Coordinates of C-alpha atoms and ligand atoms in Angstrom, one line a residue:
X1 CA 70.5 83.6 114.3
X2 CA 70.1 79.8 114.4
X3 CA 71.9 77.4 112.2
X4 CA 69.8 75.4 109.8
X5 CA 70.6 71.7 109.2
X6 CA 73.1 71.2 106.4
X7 CA 70.9 68.9 104.3
X8 CA 71.5 69.0 100.6
X9 CA 70.1 72.0 98.7
X10 CA 69.3 74.0 101.9
X11 CA 71.1 77.2 102.6
X12 CA 72.8 77.1 105.9
X13 CA 72.4 80.3 107.9
X14 CA 75.0 81.8 110.2
X15 CA 75.9 85.1 111.7
X16 CA 79.3 85.0 110.2
X17 CA 81.1 82.9 107.5
X18 CA 84.9 82.9 107.7
X19 CA 86.9 81.8 104.7
X20 CA 90.2 80.2 105.7
X21 CA 91.2 78.0 108.7
X22 CA 94.8 79.2 109.0
X23 CA 96.2 81.3 111.9
X24 CA 93.8 84.2 111.2
X25 CA 90.7 82.2 110.5
X26 CA 91.2 80.0 113.6
X27 CA 91.4 83.0 115.9
X28 CA 88.4 84.6 114.1
X29 CA 86.3 81.6 114.8
X30 CA 87.3 81.5 118.5
X31 CA 86.7 85.2 118.9
X32 CA 83.3 85.3 117.2
X33 CA 82.2 82.3 119.2
X34 CA 83.2 84.2 122.4
X35 CA 80.9 87.0 121.2
X36 CA 78.0 84.5 121.0
X37 CA 77.8 84.5 117.2
X38 CA 77.1 81.5 115.0
X39 CA 80.1 80.9 112.7
X40 CA 81.0 78.6 109.9
X41 CA 84.5 78.4 108.5
X42 CA 85.4 76.9 105.1
X43 CA 88.8 75.8 104.1
X44 CA 90.1 73.9 101.0
X45 CA 92.6 72.0 103.1
X46 CA 91.7 68.9 105.0
X47 CA 92.8 70.4 108.4
X48 CA 93.8 73.6 110.1
X49 CA 97.0 75.5 109.5
X50 CA 96.7 77.5 106.3
X51 CA 100.2 78.4 105.2
X52 CA 101.6 75.9 107.6
X53 CA 99.5 73.2 106.2
X54 CA 100.6 73.9 102.6
X55 CA 104.2 74.9 102.9
X56 CA 105.8 71.6 104.0
X57 CA 108.8 71.7 101.7
X58 CA 112.2 70.6 103.1
X59 CA 113.7 73.3 105.2
X60 CA 110.4 75.2 105.8
X61 CA 110.7 77.1 109.1
X62 CA 109.6 80.2 110.8
X63 CA 111.7 83.0 109.3
X64 CA 110.6 85.8 111.6
X65 CA 111.6 86.4 115.2
X66 CA 111.2 82.9 116.3
X67 CA 109.5 80.9 119.0
X68 CA 108.3 81.2 121.7
X69 CA 106.8 84.3 120.1
X70 CA 105.4 82.9 116.9
X71 CA 102.2 82.2 118.7
X72 CA 98.8 83.5 119.8
X73 CA 98.6 85.9 122.7
X74 CA 94.9 85.6 123.5
X75 CA 95.2 82.8 126.0
X76 CA 97.7 82.8 128.9
X77 CA 97.0 79.1 129.5
X78 CA 98.0 78.3 125.9
X79 CA 101.2 80.3 126.2
X80 CA 102.0 78.6 129.5
X81 CA 101.4 75.0 128.4
X82 CA 103.0 74.9 124.9
X83 CA 106.7 73.8 124.7
X84 CA 108.5 75.2 121.6
X85 CA 111.7 73.4 120.9
X86 CA 113.7 75.7 118.7
X87 CA 113.9 79.4 118.1
X88 CA 113.1 79.0 114.4
X89 CA 110.4 76.3 114.6
X90 CA 110.1 74.0 111.7
X91 CA 106.9 73.8 109.7
X92 CA 105.8 70.5 111.4
X93 CA 106.2 72.1 114.9
X94 CA 104.1 75.1 114.0
X95 CA 101.4 72.9 112.5
X96 CA 101.4 70.8 115.6
X97 CA 100.9 73.9 117.7
X98 CA 98.0 75.0 115.5
X99 CA 96.5 71.5 115.7
X100 CA 96.8 71.7 119.5
X101 CA 95.0 75.1 119.4
X102 CA 92.2 73.6 117.3
X103 CA 91.8 70.7 119.8
X104 CA 92.1 72.9 122.9
X105 CA 89.4 75.3 121.8
X106 CA 87.3 72.7 120.0
X107 CA 87.5 74.6 116.7
X108 CA 87.0 71.8 114.2
X109 CA 83.3 71.3 114.9
X110 CA 82.6 74.7 113.2
X111 CA 85.1 74.2 110.3
X112 CA 84.2 72.5 107.1
X113 CA 87.4 71.3 105.5
X114 CA 88.1 70.2 101.9
X115 CA 85.7 72.9 100.8
X116 CA 86.5 75.7 98.6
X117 CA 84.3 78.8 98.5
X118 CA 83.9 79.4 94.8
X119 CA 81.6 82.3 94.9
X120 CA 80.5 85.0 97.4
X121 CA 77.7 87.5 96.7
X122 CA 76.1 90.3 98.6
X123 CA 72.4 90.4 98.7
X124 CA 71.5 94.1 99.1
X125 CA 67.9 93.6 100.1
X126 CA 68.7 90.9 102.7
X127 CA 72.0 92.6 103.7
X128 CA 73.6 89.2 103.8
X129 CA 76.4 87.3 102.0
X130 CA 75.7 84.1 100.2
X131 CA 78.6 81.8 99.7
X132 CA 78.7 78.8 97.3
X133 CA 81.2 76.0 97.8
X134 CA 82.6 73.3 95.5
X135 CA 81.0 70.6 97.7
X136 CA 77.5 72.1 96.9
X137 CA 77.1 73.5 100.4
X138 CA 75.6 77.0 100.3
X139 CA 75.6 79.3 103.3
X140 CA 74.2 82.7 104.1
X141 CA 75.6 85.1 106.7
X142 CA 75.3 88.7 107.8
X143 CA 79.1 89.0 107.7
X144 CA 81.9 87.6 105.6
X145 CA 85.4 87.4 107.0
X146 CA 88.1 86.7 104.5
X147 CA 91.0 85.1 106.4
X148 CA 92.4 83.9 103.1
X149 CA 96.1 84.4 103.7
X150 CA 98.5 87.0 102.3
X151 CA 100.7 84.3 100.8
X152 CA 98.4 81.5 99.7
X153 CA 97.8 81.8 95.9
X154 CA 100.9 80.2 94.3
X155 CA 102.6 81.9 91.4
X156 CA 103.0 79.3 88.6
X157 CA 105.6 80.5 86.1
X158 CA 104.5 80.6 82.5
X159 CA 107.6 79.2 80.7
X160 CA 107.4 77.6 77.3
X161 CA 107.1 73.8 77.5
X162 CA 106.8 73.7 81.3
X163 CA 103.6 71.6 81.1
X164 CA 105.4 69.1 78.9
X165 CA 108.0 68.4 81.6
X166 CA 107.3 64.7 82.5
X167 CA 109.3 64.4 85.7
X168 CA 108.1 65.2 89.2
X169 CA 107.1 68.8 89.7
X170 CA 106.3 70.5 93.0
X171 CA 105.6 74.0 94.1
X172 CA 106.9 74.8 97.6
X173 CA 103.7 76.5 98.5
X174 CA 101.6 73.4 97.8
X175 CA 104.1 70.6 98.7
X176 CA 102.8 67.0 98.7
X177 CA 101.9 65.4 102.0
X178 CA 103.7 62.2 101.0
X179 CA 107.4 62.1 101.5
X180 CA 109.4 63.4 98.5
X181 CA 112.7 61.6 97.8
X182 CA 115.5 63.5 96.1
X183 CA 117.8 60.5 96.3
X184 CA 119.8 60.1 93.1
X185 CA 117.8 62.7 91.2
X186 CA 118.8 65.7 89.2
X187 CA 116.7 68.5 90.6
X188 CA 116.1 72.0 89.1
X189 CA 114.9 74.7 91.5
X190 CA 113.4 77.9 90.1
X191 CA 113.3 80.7 92.7
X192 CA 115.6 82.1 95.3
X193 CA 113.2 83.8 97.7
X194 CA 112.7 82.6 101.3
X195 CA 111.3 79.3 100.3
X196 CA 114.0 78.4 97.7
X197 CA 116.8 79.6 100.0
X198 CA 115.4 77.4 102.8
X199 CA 114.9 74.4 100.5
X200 CA 118.1 74.4 98.3
X201 CA 120.6 73.3 101.0
X202 CA 118.2 70.6 102.2
X203 CA 117.6 69.2 98.8
X204 CA 121.3 69.3 98.0
X205 CA 122.1 67.0 100.9
X206 CA 120.2 64.2 99.2
X207 CA 120.0 64.9 95.4
X208 CA 122.4 63.7 92.8
X209 CA 122.5 67.2 91.4
X210 CA 120.8 70.5 92.0
X211 CA 120.6 73.2 89.3
X212 CA 119.4 76.5 90.8
X213 CA 117.7 78.8 88.3
X214 CA 118.1 82.2 89.8
X215 CA 116.4 85.3 88.4
X216 CA 117.3 87.7 91.3
X217 CA 120.2 87.2 93.7
X218 CA 119.1 87.8 97.3
X219 CA 120.4 89.2 100.5
X220 CA 120.2 86.4 103.1
X221 CA 121.2 86.4 106.7
X222 CA 122.1 83.5 109.1
X223 CA 119.0 82.1 110.7
X224 CA 120.8 81.4 114.0
X225 CA 118.4 78.6 114.8
X226 CA 119.1 77.0 118.1
X227 CA 117.3 74.7 120.6
X228 CA 115.3 76.6 123.3
X229 CA 116.5 75.7 126.7
X230 CA 114.2 75.0 129.7
X231 CA 115.5 78.4 131.0
X232 CA 114.4 80.2 127.8
X233 CA 110.9 78.8 128.2
X234 CA 110.7 79.4 131.9
X235 CA 111.9 83.0 131.4
X236 CA 109.3 83.6 128.6
X237 CA 106.5 82.2 130.7
X238 CA 107.5 84.1 133.8
X239 CA 107.7 87.4 132.0
X240 CA 104.9 86.7 129.6
X241 CA 102.8 89.8 130.6
X242 CA 105.7 92.2 130.2
X243 CA 106.7 90.5 126.9
X244 CA 103.1 90.8 125.5
X245 CA 103.1 94.5 126.4
X246 CA 106.3 95.0 124.6
X247 CA 104.9 93.2 121.5
X248 CA 101.9 95.5 121.5
X249 CA 104.1 98.6 121.7
X250 CA 106.6 97.5 119.1
X251 CA 106.5 98.6 115.5
X252 CA 106.5 95.1 114.2
X253 CA 104.6 93.4 117.0
X254 CA 107.8 91.8 118.4
X255 CA 109.0 91.7 122.0
X256 CA 111.7 94.2 121.2
X257 CA 112.7 97.6 122.4
X258 CA 113.3 99.3 119.1
X259 CA 116.2 100.0 116.8
X260 CA 119.3 102.1 117.1
X261 CA 119.7 105.6 115.6
X262 CA 121.0 106.5 112.1
X263 CA 123.7 104.4 110.6
X264 CA 125.3 107.6 109.4
X265 CA 126.0 108.7 113.0
X266 CA 128.5 105.8 113.3
X267 CA 131.9 105.5 111.6
X268 CA 132.2 102.8 108.8
X269 CA 134.2 100.7 111.4
X270 CA 131.5 101.0 114.0
X271 CA 128.9 100.0 111.5
X272 CA 130.8 97.0 110.4
X273 CA 131.3 96.0 114.0
X274 CA 127.6 96.1 114.6
X275 CA 126.8 94.2 111.4
X276 CA 129.4 91.6 112.2
X277 CA 128.0 91.0 115.7
X278 CA 124.5 90.7 114.4
X279 CA 125.7 88.3 111.7
X280 CA 127.4 86.1 114.2
X281 CA 124.3 86.0 116.4
X282 CA 121.9 85.4 113.5
X283 CA 118.1 85.3 113.6
X284 CA 115.5 88.0 112.9
X285 CA 117.3 90.2 115.5
X286 CA 119.5 91.1 112.7
X287 CA 116.7 93.4 111.4
X288 CA 115.3 94.4 114.8
X289 CA 118.6 95.6 116.2
X290 CA 119.7 97.5 113.1
X291 CA 119.9 101.2 112.5
X292 CA 116.6 102.9 112.0
X293 CA 117.4 104.3 108.6
X294 CA 118.6 101.2 106.6
X295 CA 115.4 101.2 104.6
X296 CA 115.3 105.0 104.4
X297 CA 118.8 106.3 103.5
X298 CA 120.5 105.1 100.4
X299 CA 123.9 105.6 102.1
X300 CA 122.9 103.6 105.2
X301 CA 121.4 100.9 103.0
X302 CA 124.6 100.6 100.9
X303 CA 126.7 100.2 104.0
X304 CA 124.7 97.0 105.0
X305 CA 124.4 95.8 101.4
X306 CA 128.2 96.0 101.0
X307 CA 128.7 94.1 104.2
X308 CA 126.5 91.2 103.1
X309 CA 128.1 91.1 99.6
X310 CA 131.5 90.8 101.2
X311 CA 130.1 87.9 103.3
X312 CA 128.9 86.1 100.2
X313 CA 132.3 86.6 98.5
X314 CA 133.9 85.1 101.7
X315 CA 131.6 82.1 101.9
X316 CA 131.4 81.0 98.3
X317 CA 134.7 79.6 97.0
X318 CA 134.2 79.9 93.3
X319 CA 134.5 83.7 92.4
X320 CA 132.3 83.4 89.3
X321 CA 129.5 81.7 91.3
X322 CA 129.9 84.3 94.1
X323 CA 129.7 87.1 91.5
X324 CA 126.3 85.7 90.3
X325 CA 125.0 85.6 93.8
X326 CA 125.7 89.3 94.6
X327 CA 122.4 91.1 95.0
X328 CA 122.1 94.6 93.5
X329 CA 118.8 95.9 95.0
X330 CA 118.2 97.8 98.3
X331 CA 118.9 95.4 101.1
X332 CA 115.9 94.7 103.4
X333 CA 113.6 96.2 100.8
X334 CA 112.8 92.8 99.3
X335 CA 111.6 90.4 102.1
X336 CA 114.7 89.8 104.3
X337 CA 115.6 86.1 104.2
X338 CA 117.0 83.9 106.9
X339 CA 119.2 81.1 105.7
X340 CA 121.0 78.0 107.1
X341 CA 123.8 76.8 104.8
X342 CA 122.4 78.4 101.6
X343 CA 125.6 80.2 100.4
X344 CA 127.7 77.2 101.6
X345 CA 125.6 74.9 99.4
X346 CA 127.3 76.4 96.3
X347 CA 130.6 75.0 97.5
X348 CA 129.2 71.5 97.0
X349 CA 130.1 69.6 93.8
X350 CA 126.4 68.8 93.2
X351 CA 125.1 72.3 93.1
X352 CA 125.2 74.5 90.0
X353 CA 123.9 78.1 89.8
X354 CA 122.4 79.4 86.5
X355 CA 122.0 83.2 86.4
X356 CA 118.8 83.7 84.4
X357 CA 119.7 87.3 83.8
X358 CA 122.7 86.2 81.7
X359 CA 121.4 82.8 80.7
X360 CA 117.6 82.9 80.4
X361 CA 115.4 79.8 80.2
X362 CA 114.3 79.1 76.7
X363 CA 112.0 76.2 77.3
X364 CA 111.4 72.9 79.1
X365 CA 111.4 69.5 77.4
X366 CA 109.9 66.3 79.0
X367 CA 113.3 65.7 80.7
X368 CA 115.3 68.9 80.7
X369 CA 115.4 72.6 81.0
X370 CA 117.1 74.5 78.1
X371 CA 118.7 77.8 78.9
X372 CA 120.4 80.0 76.4
X373 CA 123.8 78.3 77.1
X374 CA 122.6 74.7 76.7
X375 CA 120.5 71.8 78.0
X376 CA 120.3 70.7 81.7
X377 CA 118.8 67.2 82.0
X378 CA 116.6 66.9 85.1
X379 CA 114.3 64.4 86.9
X380 CA 112.5 66.8 89.1
X381 CA 111.4 70.5 89.0
X382 CA 110.9 72.5 92.2
X383 CA 109.0 75.7 91.8
X384 CA 109.9 78.0 94.6
X385 CA 108.3 80.8 92.7
X386 CA 106.3 82.4 95.5
X387 CA 102.8 83.8 95.5
X388 CA 100.4 86.3 94.1
X389 CA 100.8 87.9 97.5
X390 CA 98.6 90.1 99.7
X391 CA 95.8 90.7 97.1
X392 CA 95.9 87.6 95.0
X393 CA 93.7 85.3 97.0
X394 CA 91.0 87.9 97.5
X395 CA 91.0 88.4 93.7
X396 CA 90.8 84.7 93.1
X397 CA 87.8 84.6 95.5
X398 CA 86.4 87.7 93.6
X399 CA 83.4 88.4 95.8
X400 CA 80.5 90.3 94.2
X401 CA 79.3 93.4 96.2
X402 CA 76.6 96.0 95.7
X403 CA 75.1 95.9 92.2
X404 CA 76.9 92.6 91.5
X405 CA 80.2 94.5 91.0
X406 CA 83.1 92.2 91.5
X407 CA 86.2 92.9 93.6
X408 CA 88.2 92.3 90.4
X409 CA 86.4 95.3 88.8
X410 CA 87.0 97.5 91.8
X411 CA 90.6 96.5 92.1
X412 CA 91.6 96.9 88.5
X413 CA 93.9 99.9 89.1
X414 CA 94.7 99.5 92.8
X415 CA 93.5 97.5 95.9
X416 CA 91.0 100.1 97.1
X417 CA 90.3 99.6 100.8
X418 CA 89.8 101.4 104.1
X419 CA 92.0 100.4 107.1
X420 CA 93.2 97.4 105.1
X421 CA 90.1 95.5 106.3
X422 CA 87.0 96.9 104.4
X423 CA 86.1 97.8 100.8
X424 CA 83.4 100.3 99.6
X425 CA 80.6 98.5 97.9
X426 CA 81.2 95.3 99.9
X427 CA 79.2 95.9 103.1
X428 CA 79.9 93.6 106.0
X429 CA 82.9 92.1 104.3
X430 CA 86.2 92.2 106.3
X431 CA 89.7 91.1 105.4
X432 CA 92.5 90.0 107.7
X433 CA 96.0 90.9 106.6
X434 CA 94.6 92.5 103.4
X435 CA 96.2 95.2 101.3
X436 CA 96.4 98.5 103.2
X437 CA 97.0 96.8 106.5
X438 CA 100.5 96.1 108.1
X439 CA 99.9 92.4 107.1
X440 CA 103.2 90.8 106.4
X441 CA 105.1 93.7 108.0
X442 CA 103.8 92.7 111.4
X443 CA 104.0 89.7 113.7
X444 CA 101.3 87.8 111.8
X445 CA 99.5 85.8 114.6
X446 CA 99.4 89.0 116.7
X447 CA 98.3 91.1 113.8
X448 CA 95.5 88.6 113.0
X449 CA 94.3 88.8 116.6
X450 CA 94.4 92.6 116.7
X451 CA 92.6 93.0 113.4
X452 CA 90.0 90.4 114.3
X453 CA 89.4 92.2 117.7
X454 CA 88.7 95.4 115.7
X455 CA 86.4 93.6 113.3
X456 CA 84.6 92.0 116.3
X457 CA 84.1 95.4 117.9
X458 CA 82.7 96.8 114.6
X459 CA 80.2 93.9 114.3
X460 CA 79.2 94.5 117.9
X461 CA 78.8 98.2 117.3
X462 CA 76.6 97.4 114.3
X463 CA 74.4 95.0 116.3
X464 CA 74.2 97.4 119.3
X465 CA 72.9 100.2 117.1
X466 CA 70.4 97.8 115.4
X467 CA 72.1 98.4 112.0
X468 CA 72.2 95.9 109.1
X469 CA 75.3 96.9 107.2
X470 CA 78.5 98.8 107.4
X471 CA 80.9 99.8 104.7
X472 CA 83.5 102.5 104.1
X473 CA 83.0 105.5 101.8
X474 CA 85.2 105.8 98.7
X475 CA 86.5 109.1 100.1
X476 CA 87.8 107.3 103.2
X477 CA 89.4 104.7 100.9
X478 CA 91.2 107.4 99.0
X479 CA 92.4 109.1 102.2
X480 CA 93.7 105.8 103.5
X481 CA 95.5 105.1 100.2
X482 CA 97.2 108.4 100.5
X483 CA 98.2 107.7 104.1
X484 CA 99.6 104.2 103.1
X485 CA 101.5 105.6 100.2
X486 CA 102.9 108.6 102.1
X487 CA 104.4 106.4 104.8
X488 CA 105.8 104.0 102.2
X489 CA 107.0 106.9 100.1
X490 CA 109.4 108.0 102.8
X491 CA 111.3 104.7 102.5
X492 CA 113.2 102.7 99.8
X493 CA 110.6 99.9 99.8
X494 CA 108.5 101.2 96.8
X495 CA 111.7 101.7 94.8
X496 CA 112.5 97.9 95.0
X497 CA 110.9 95.2 92.9
X498 CA 109.4 92.6 95.2
X499 CA 106.2 90.8 95.9
X500 CA 105.4 93.6 98.3
X501 CA 105.1 95.9 95.2
X502 CA 103.4 93.3 93.0
X503 CA 106.5 93.2 90.7
X504 CA 106.6 89.4 90.7
X505 CA 103.2 89.0 89.0
X506 CA 102.8 90.3 85.4
X507 CA 100.0 92.8 85.0
X508 CA 99.5 93.4 88.7
X509 CA 99.0 97.0 89.9
X510 CA 102.6 98.0 90.8
X511 CA 102.6 99.8 94.1
X512 CA 103.5 99.2 97.7
X513 CA 100.2 98.3 99.4
X514 CA 101.1 97.5 103.0
X515 CA 100.7 100.0 105.9
X516 CA 104.2 100.5 107.2
X517 CA 104.2 101.6 110.8
X518 CA 102.6 98.7 112.6
X519 CA 101.8 100.0 116.1
X520 CA 100.7 103.4 114.6
X521 CA 98.2 101.4 112.5
X522 CA 96.7 99.8 115.6
X523 CA 96.4 103.2 117.3
X524 CA 94.8 104.6 114.1
X525 CA 92.2 101.9 113.8
X526 CA 91.4 102.0 117.5
X527 CA 90.9 105.8 117.3
X528 CA 88.6 105.4 114.3
X529 CA 86.5 102.8 116.2
X530 CA 85.5 105.5 118.6
X531 CA 83.1 106.9 116.1
X532 CA 83.7 104.9 113.0
X533 CA 84.6 107.9 111.0
X534 CA 84.8 107.1 107.3
X535 CA 82.1 104.4 107.5
X536 CA 78.4 104.4 106.6
X537 CA 76.0 102.3 108.6
X538 CA 72.8 101.2 107.0
X539 CA 69.7 100.4 109.1
X540 CA 68.3 96.9 109.0
X541 CA 66.1 96.6 105.9
X542 CA 64.2 93.4 106.7
X543 CA 61.7 93.8 109.5
X544 CA 62.0 90.0 110.4
X545 CA 65.8 90.4 110.7
X546 CA 65.3 93.5 112.9
X547 CA 63.1 91.6 115.3
X548 CA 65.5 88.6 115.3
X549 CA 68.6 90.6 116.2
Ligands
NA7_1 P1 109.3 84.9 96.8 O1 110.0 85.6 97.9 O2 108.3 85.6 96.0 O3 110.4 84.2 95.9 C1 110.0 83.7 94.6 C2 111.3 83.4 93.9 O4 110.9 82.9 92.6 C3 112.0 84.7 93.6 O5 113.4 84.4 93.6 C4 111.6 85.1 92.2 O6 112.4 85.9 91.5 C5 111.5 83.7 91.6 N1 110.6 83.7 90.4 C6 109.3 83.9 90.4 N2 108.8 83.7 89.1 C7 109.9 83.4 88.4 C8 110.0 83.0 87.0 N3 109.0 83.1 86.1 N4 111.3 82.7 86.6 C9 112.3 82.7 87.4 N5 112.2 83.0 88.7 C10 111.0 83.3 89.2 O7 108.5 83.6 97.4 P2 108.9 82.6 98.6 O8 107.9 81.5 98.6 O9 110.3 82.3 98.5 O10 108.7 83.5 99.9 C11 107.4 84.0 100.1 C12 107.2 84.4 101.6 O11 106.8 83.3 102.2 C13 108.5 84.8 102.3 O12 108.8 86.1 102.1 C14 108.1 84.5 103.7 O13 107.4 85.5 104.3 C15 107.3 83.3 103.6 P3 112.3 87.5 91.6 O14 112.9 87.9 92.9 O15 110.8 87.8 91.5 O16 113.0 88.0 90.4

């Protein structure tokens, strides 16, 4: 289908509209172009990068298994030519990489930036999606791909008086592009997840005082960041093919051989020795090289939790502060955090910890936060309060499917989906990293590529058969929900409050919505693509369309 000129009032026509120009949307554009399809991407930001464009708070870094593997795998040349500098790349380095990808594959010409999609509706007769944007551009496409990010809708806490606070106020997930100075300022930070734990030590280096308002103490592990040597890079490049194969075969999509057996087969001394060596080494390998039952057996879990609690007691000098920092949930079952100087920051004179469980926030005033125990004067408020994760941005988009039924209506009780990519009643709509997929439990750039490859195959299948629309049945959605829940139910993850279970957002359906078991997922979706069991294909309804395709 040809693209119509984008003059005002006209509807632009494409084969595919992609929402989001982050890691997933960028690859989606590249892949769909390779398939010969016309594509338009919309993004509210002014350039590529998605999460890496928005999350530019101090200390923001890759907190997964680091570079050189936080990268796309689709282009050998790209892998060979890009020089990562550190194992845990900082935000600006990842963004630079993504900008390079955009240049190298000439992506920007098909991306419209600074443009929010404010509505998306399915037209049943035309079997097409129409999207409306806040710039007045309207587009129509056979397929709609939502690459909207699993961690992109910020969670703004609803605390009495917060809007009256007159000082500077920033959310880590939408940090200003202009430099933020903490010099001489009294800063309050709400939130001690990955973002808060990365930001707090950095802010403390500059600020006059930092007051950390902690709701849940967290397990955090040494990031072990280090410079990559020329040998590291040469080795990765030389062995890239074997590394990529390993990534494809690994449960989390990482170049890793798999974990050890049960923690319970080792003596307490042997377990401690392993934990200590992993702690000293640092990095995401802590989790990859662990026993296989840490998130399954309560006893195994407790052995690691005790080890980390002892570390916190060792690092933090003030016993009362250390006590407040001791987590009491299942370790690993909230998003594991990598830190660099977080616990040490509490040994500084200019950092105070407020435990909101014992001393809750009552309200904000224009220049302070008042907790039960008293008033804390502040000049700046940093909200490291996370995201309405996994489903939140799809719900904010709230596409309208068959019969004008909105996603919000369909997802009232749970996030109904099939394979984590499709939803009954929403033909030709695909999600990347949606609920029901491994999403945040898998190496995200690789996961985006693999899901997009599947979506591309599905679109090709539809075209080859001369069909106009594809959607899953509600029965296949139910069976998928059971499969997702059965896998999660064998672990401790659903028993732990986290953004993985929706516990951080009041009123959100509370269940563990990710597909645990990464590589099994990719085997499953590949098997299903042999005959598209669970999907219904609808013939092209419009004769003109049929002739055109
Ligand atoms: P997270 O991990 O959701 O952390 C948010 C933090 O903010 C967490 O400590 C929350 O406590 C806290 N929070 C949220 N709302 C409130 C209110 N109303 N009052 C007090 N404290 C609150 O988000 P991050 O941005 O740190 O990390 C997200 C992911 O980004 C991360 O896992 C990486 O994958 C990258 P809670 O634990 O909910 O009690």
